[in-house]
PDB file of C-alpha atoms in Angstrom:
ATOM      1  CA  MET A  14       0.000   0.000   0.000  1.00  0.00           C
ATOM      2  CA  ARG A  15       2.832   2.380   0.818  1.00  0.00           C
ATOM      3  CA  GLU A  16       4.358   1.915  -2.657  1.00  0.00           C
ATOM      4  CA  THR A  17       1.067   2.749  -4.346  1.00  0.00           C
ATOM      5  CA  VAL A  18       0.678   6.035  -2.468  1.00  0.00           C
ATOM      6  CA  SER A  19       4.260   7.131  -3.181  1.00  0.00           C
ATOM      7  CA  THR A  20       3.924   6.210  -6.865  1.00  0.00           C
ATOM      8  CA  THR A  21       0.707   8.219  -7.160  1.00  0.00           C
ATOM      9  CA  TRP A  22       2.346  11.216  -5.469  1.00  0.00           C
ATOM     10  CA  THR A  23       5.354  11.025  -7.793  1.00  0.00           C
ATOM     11  CA  PHE A  24       3.078  10.712 -10.822  1.00  0.00           C
ATOM     12  CA  GLN A  25       1.119  13.817  -9.762  1.00  0.00           C
ATOM     13  CA  LEU A  26       4.351  15.803  -9.375  1.00  0.00           C
ATOM     14  CA  ILE A  27       5.473  14.772 -12.853  1.00  0.00           C
ATOM     15  CA  ILE A  28       2.115  15.869 -14.328  1.00  0.00           C
ATOM     16  CA  ILE A  29       2.327  19.246 -12.553  1.00  0.00           C
ATOM     17  CA  PHE A  30       5.845  19.908 -13.870  1.00  0.00           C
ATOM     18  CA  ILE A  31       4.790  18.956 -17.397  1.00  0.00           C
ATOM     19  CA  LEU A  32       1.876  21.411 -17.203  1.00  0.00           C
ATOM     20  CA  ILE A  33       4.129  24.189 -15.900  1.00  0.00           C
ATOM     21  CA  PHE A  34       6.598  23.541 -18.706  1.00  0.00           C
ATOM     22  CA  ALA A  35       3.790  23.554 -21.319  1.00  0.00           C
ATOM     23  CA  CYS A  36       2.512  26.914 -19.976  1.00  0.00           C
ATOM     24  CA  PHE A  37       6.005  28.381 -20.102  1.00  0.00           C
ATOM     25  CA  LEU A  38       6.547  27.079 -23.636  1.00  0.00           C
ATOM     26  CA  THR A  39       3.226  28.544 -24.798  1.00  0.00           C
ATOM     27  CA  LEU A  40       4.135  31.931 -23.362  1.00  0.00           C
ATOM     28  CA  VAL A  41       7.603  31.940 -24.943  1.00  0.00           C
ATOM     29  CA  ILE A  42       6.329  30.969 -28.399  1.00  0.00           C
ATOM     30  CA  SER A  43       3.612  33.629 -28.322  1.00  0.00           C
ATOM     31  CA  TYR A  44       6.091  36.297 -27.207  1.00  0.00           C
ATOM     32  CA  SER A  45       8.561  35.269 -29.901  1.00  0.00           C
ATOM     33  CA  LYS A  46       5.936  35.642 -32.628  1.00  0.00           C
ATOM     34  CA  ALA A  47       4.839  39.081 -31.397  1.00  0.00           C
ATOM     35  CA  TYR A  48       8.464  40.215 -31.072  1.00  0.00           C
ATOM     36  CA  SER A  49       9.365  39.163 -34.626  1.00  0.00           C
ATOM     37  CA  ILE A  50       6.237  40.857 -36.004  1.00  0.00           C
ATOM     38  CA  LYS A  51       7.143  44.051 -34.130  1.00  0.00           C
ATOM     39  CA  ASN A  52      10.657  44.011 -35.575  1.00  0.00           C
ATOM     40  CA  SER A  53       9.371  43.503 -39.120  1.00  0.00           C
ATOM     41  CA  VAL A  54       6.852  46.337 -38.806  1.00  0.00           C
ATOM     42  CA  ILE A  55       9.518  48.665 -37.394  1.00  0.00           C
ATOM     43  CA  THR A  56      11.686  47.847 -40.411  1.00  0.00           C
ATOM     44  CA  ILE A  57       8.810  48.765 -42.750  1.00  0.00           C
ATOM     45  CA  VAL A  58       8.151  52.038 -40.892  1.00  0.00           C
ATOM     46  CA  GLU A  59      11.834  52.966 -41.037  1.00  0.00           C
ATOM     47  CA  LYS A  60      12.040  52.128 -44.742  1.00  0.00           C
ATOM     48  CA  TYR A  61       9.154  54.468 -45.580  1.00  0.00           C
ATOM     49  CA  GLU A  62      10.222  57.035 -42.949  1.00  0.00           C
ATOM     50  CA  GLY A  63       7.011  56.956 -40.971  1.00  0.00           C
ATOM     51  CA  ILE A  64       3.489  55.675 -41.088  1.00  0.00           C
ATOM     52  CA  THR A  65       2.413  56.692 -44.570  1.00  0.00           C
ATOM     53  CA  PRO A  66      -0.525  55.328 -46.570  1.00  0.00           C
ATOM     54  CA  THR A  67       1.923  53.101 -48.478  1.00  0.00           C
ATOM     55  CA  SER A  68       3.554  51.732 -45.333  1.00  0.00           C
ATOM     56  CA  ARG A  69       0.121  51.177 -43.733  1.00  0.00           C
ATOM     57  CA  ASP A  70      -0.937  49.012 -46.670  1.00  0.00           C
ATOM     58  CA  ILE A  71       2.302  47.024 -46.567  1.00  0.00           C
ATOM     59  CA  ILE A  72       2.003  46.545 -42.796  1.00  0.00           C
ATOM     60  CA  SER A  73      -1.627  45.473 -43.162  1.00  0.00           C
ATOM     61  CA  ASN A  74      -0.711  42.897 -45.823  1.00  0.00           C
ATOM     62  CA  TYR A  75       2.189  41.648 -43.709  1.00  0.00           C
ATOM     63  CA  LEU A  76      -0.013  41.234 -40.630  1.00  0.00           C
ATOM     64  CA  ASP A  77      -2.683  39.418 -42.665  1.00  0.00           C
ATOM     65  CA  ASN A  78      -0.113  37.038 -44.150  1.00  0.00           C
ATOM     66  CA  SER A  79       1.611  36.375 -40.836  1.00  0.00           C
ATOM     67  CA  GLY A  80      -1.640  35.485 -39.099  1.00  0.00           C
ATOM     68  CA  TYR A  81      -1.366  38.213 -36.481  1.00  0.00           C
ATOM     69  CA  ARG A  82      -4.849  38.763 -35.072  1.00  0.00           C
ATOM     70  CA  THR A  83      -4.118  39.606 -31.443  1.00  0.00           C
ATOM     71  CA  MET A  84      -5.851  42.733 -30.255  1.00  0.00           C
ATOM     72  CA  GLY A  85      -5.316  44.733 -27.102  1.00  0.00           C
ATOM     73  CA  SER A  86      -6.078  48.074 -25.543  1.00  0.00           C
ATOM     74  CA  CYS A  87      -3.661  50.977 -25.957  1.00  0.00           C
ATOM     75  CA  THR A  88      -3.802  52.871 -22.730  1.00  0.00           C
ATOM     76  CA  LYS A  89      -1.239  55.627 -22.489  1.00  0.00           C
ATOM     77  CA  LYS A  90       0.644  56.688 -19.401  1.00  0.00           C
ATOM     78  CA  GLU A  91      -0.476  59.725 -17.419  1.00  0.00           C
ATOM     79  CA  LYS A  92       2.437  61.989 -18.331  1.00  0.00           C
ATOM     80  CA  ASP A  93       2.476  60.967 -22.000  1.00  0.00           C
ATOM     81  CA  THR A  94       1.434  64.009 -24.064  1.00  0.00           C
ATOM     82  CA  ARG A  95       1.729  62.354 -27.471  1.00  0.00           C
ATOM     83  CA  THR A  96      -1.280  61.353 -29.507  1.00  0.00           C
ATOM     84  CA  TRP A  97      -1.587  57.603 -29.818  1.00  0.00           C
ATOM     85  CA  TYR A  98      -3.362  56.115 -32.804  1.00  0.00           C
ATOM     86  CA  GLY A  99      -4.911  52.669 -32.747  1.00  0.00           C
ATOM     87  CA  ILE A 100      -5.170  50.558 -35.872  1.00  0.00           C
ATOM     88  CA  THR A 101      -8.403  48.621 -36.089  1.00  0.00           C
ATOM     89  CA  ALA A 102      -8.865  45.222 -37.711  1.00  0.00           C
ATOM     90  CA  ASP A 103      -9.930  46.880 -41.002  1.00  0.00           C
ATOM     91  CA  ASN A 104      -6.697  48.977 -41.172  1.00  0.00           C
ATOM     92  CA  GLN A 105      -8.310  52.237 -40.059  1.00  0.00           C
ATOM     93  CA  PHE A 106      -6.436  54.735 -37.857  1.00  0.00           C
ATOM     94  CA  GLU A 107      -8.270  56.385 -35.011  1.00  0.00           C
ATOM     95  CA  ASP A 108      -7.408  58.176 -31.800  1.00  0.00           C
ATOM     96  CA  VAL A 109      -6.993  55.710 -28.962  1.00  0.00           C
ATOM     97  CA  VAL A 110     -10.082  55.182 -26.855  1.00  0.00           C
ATOM     98  CA  ASP A 111      -9.742  53.508 -23.463  1.00  0.00           C
ATOM     99  CA  ASN A 112     -10.921  49.895 -23.318  1.00  0.00           C
ATOM    100  CA  LYS A 113     -11.167  49.574 -27.103  1.00  0.00           C
ATOM    101  CA  LYS A 114      -9.140  46.814 -28.777  1.00  0.00           C
ATOM    102  CA  TYR A 115      -6.646  47.510 -31.575  1.00  0.00           C
ATOM    103  CA  LEU A 116      -4.234  45.410 -33.637  1.00  0.00           C
ATOM    104  CA  TYR A 117      -1.366  47.735 -32.812  1.00  0.00           C
ATOM    105  CA  CYS A 118      -0.818  51.307 -31.690  1.00  0.00           C
ATOM    106  CA  VAL A 119       1.456  54.065 -32.990  1.00  0.00           C
ATOM    107  CA  ALA A 120       2.653  57.369 -31.542  1.00  0.00           C
ATOM    108  CA  GLU A 121       4.793  59.785 -33.534  1.00  0.00           C
ATOM    109  CA  THR A 122       7.228  62.065 -31.713  1.00  0.00           C
ATOM    110  CA  LYS A 123       8.782  65.129 -33.316  1.00  0.00           C
ATOM    111  CA  VAL A 124      11.780  66.824 -31.756  1.00  0.00           C
ATOM    112  CA  TYR A 125      12.309  70.260 -33.309  1.00  0.00           C
ATOM    113  CA  ASN A 126      15.706  71.874 -33.843  1.00  0.00           C
ATOM    114  CA  GLU A 127      16.196  74.819 -31.488  1.00  0.00           C
ATOM    115  CA  ASN A 128      17.839  76.961 -34.185  1.00  0.00           C
ATOM    116  CA  ASN A 129      15.481  76.167 -37.063  1.00  0.00           C
ATOM    117  CA  GLN A 130      11.854  75.245 -36.372  1.00  0.00           C
ATOM    118  CA  ASN A 131      11.496  73.822 -39.904  1.00  0.00           C
ATOM    119  CA  GLU A 132      13.919  70.995 -39.112  1.00  0.00           C
ATOM    120  CA  PHE A 133      12.964  68.169 -36.814  1.00  0.00           C
ATOM    121  CA  LYS A 134      13.756  64.588 -35.877  1.00  0.00           C
ATOM    122  CA  VAL A 135      10.980  62.027 -35.911  1.00  0.00           C
ATOM    123  CA  TYR A 136      10.623  58.615 -34.349  1.00  0.00           C
ATOM    124  CA  ASN A 137       7.641  56.353 -33.898  1.00  0.00           C
ATOM    125  CA  GLU A 138       6.752  54.121 -31.001  1.00  0.00           C
ATOM    126  CA  LEU A 139       4.667  51.025 -31.592  1.00  0.00           C
ATOM    127  CA  LYS A 140       2.788  48.642 -29.322  1.00  0.00           C
ATOM    128  CA  PHE A 141       1.945  45.070 -30.283  1.00  0.00           C
ATOM    129  CA  PHE A 142       0.142  42.474 -28.215  1.00  0.00           C
ATOM    130  CA  TYR A 143       0.395  38.802 -27.405  1.00  0.00           C
ATOM    131  CA  LYS A 144      -1.932  36.650 -25.355  1.00  0.00           C
ATOM    132  CA  PHE A 145      -1.321  33.934 -22.845  1.00  0.00           C
ATOM    133  CA  ASN A 146      -3.913  31.278 -23.666  1.00  0.00           C
ATOM    134  CA  LEU A 147      -4.323  27.849 -22.146  1.00  0.00           C
ATOM    135  CA  PRO A 148      -6.657  25.260 -23.663  1.00  0.00           C
ATOM    136  CA  PHE A 149      -8.923  24.710 -20.670  1.00  0.00           C
ATOM    137  CA  LEU A 150      -8.563  28.076 -18.978  1.00  0.00           C
ATOM    138  CA  GLY A 151      -8.801  30.316 -22.063  1.00  0.00           C
ATOM    139  CA  GLU A 152      -7.143  33.719 -22.317  1.00  0.00           C
ATOM    140  CA  LEU A 153      -5.386  34.534 -19.077  1.00  0.00           C
ATOM    141  CA  LYS A 154      -3.642  37.816 -19.901  1.00  0.00           C
ATOM    142  CA  THR A 155      -2.682  40.075 -22.798  1.00  0.00           C
ATOM    143  CA  PHE A 156       0.874  41.399 -22.766  1.00  0.00           C
ATOM    144  CA  VAL A 157       2.408  44.330 -24.668  1.00  0.00           C
ATOM    145  CA  VAL A 158       5.541  44.334 -26.824  1.00  0.00           C
ATOM    146  CA  ASN A 159       6.875  47.881 -27.249  1.00  0.00           C
ATOM    147  CA  GLY A 160       9.130  49.052 -30.059  1.00  0.00           C
ATOM    148  CA  ARG A 161      10.706  52.270 -31.250  1.00  0.00           C
ATOM    149  CA  THR A 162      11.997  53.208 -34.696  1.00  0.00           C
ATOM    150  CA  SER A 163      15.324  54.837 -35.396  1.00  0.00           C
ATOM    151  CA  VAL A 164      15.323  58.598 -35.713  1.00  0.00           C
ATOM    152  CA  PHE A 165      14.805  60.046 -39.190  1.00  0.00           C
ATOM    153  CA  PHE A 166      14.855  63.670 -40.201  1.00  0.00           C
ATOM    154  CA  GLY A 167      12.265  66.055 -41.586  1.00  0.00           C
ATOM    155  CA  ASN A 168      12.707  69.530 -42.983  1.00  0.00           C
ATOM    156  CA  ASP A 169       9.300  70.887 -43.856  1.00  0.00           C
ATOM    157  CA  THR A 170       6.647  72.826 -41.997  1.00  0.00           C
ATOM    158  CA  ARG A 171       3.656  70.611 -42.713  1.00  0.00           C
ATOM    159  CA  ASP A 172       1.696  69.356 -39.774  1.00  0.00           C
ATOM    160  CA  THR A 173       1.156  65.620 -39.564  1.00  0.00           C
ATOM    161  CA  ASN A 174      -2.512  64.797 -39.719  1.00  0.00           C
ATOM    162  CA  LYS A 175      -4.248  61.493 -39.164  1.00  0.00           C
ATOM    163  CA  GLU A 176      -3.944  60.477 -42.819  1.00  0.00           C
ATOM    164  CA  ASP A 177      -0.137  60.754 -42.748  1.00  0.00           C
ATOM    165  CA  VAL A 178       0.345  59.158 -39.348  1.00  0.00           C
TER     166      VAL A 178
END
């Protein structure tokens, strides 16, 4: 009888460690996919020097082909004065609304030259999402993967509107 109880206890421990390992593996694979998608989108944004209509179409096609469908909310920090734009599932840009789900979020930052207000540096910050799902428990949590483009330069006085962002 003693051998049966110890065997059952050992078997339960093995099952628990296998489940923990499977959860960890699921989380790592999901993060890896979101991270590679973020890097590819940042490369596209840098190539076209911002979020332009052309780069939006290329990003949309890339996300469709890669199977990225994870959506999350883009809440901004209290002291963040930038305007964040959320990209909906149908590739439309809109100002971020709390508790609304987006495919990814973009904020453009312009740093103007002190000597010449027509010259500025621009970089974009992006947020992508990945979910931690387990088969029997469902979606447990949505995590954010943040990215930032390299700085590129502008030298005109036009104001960026929602169509160019």
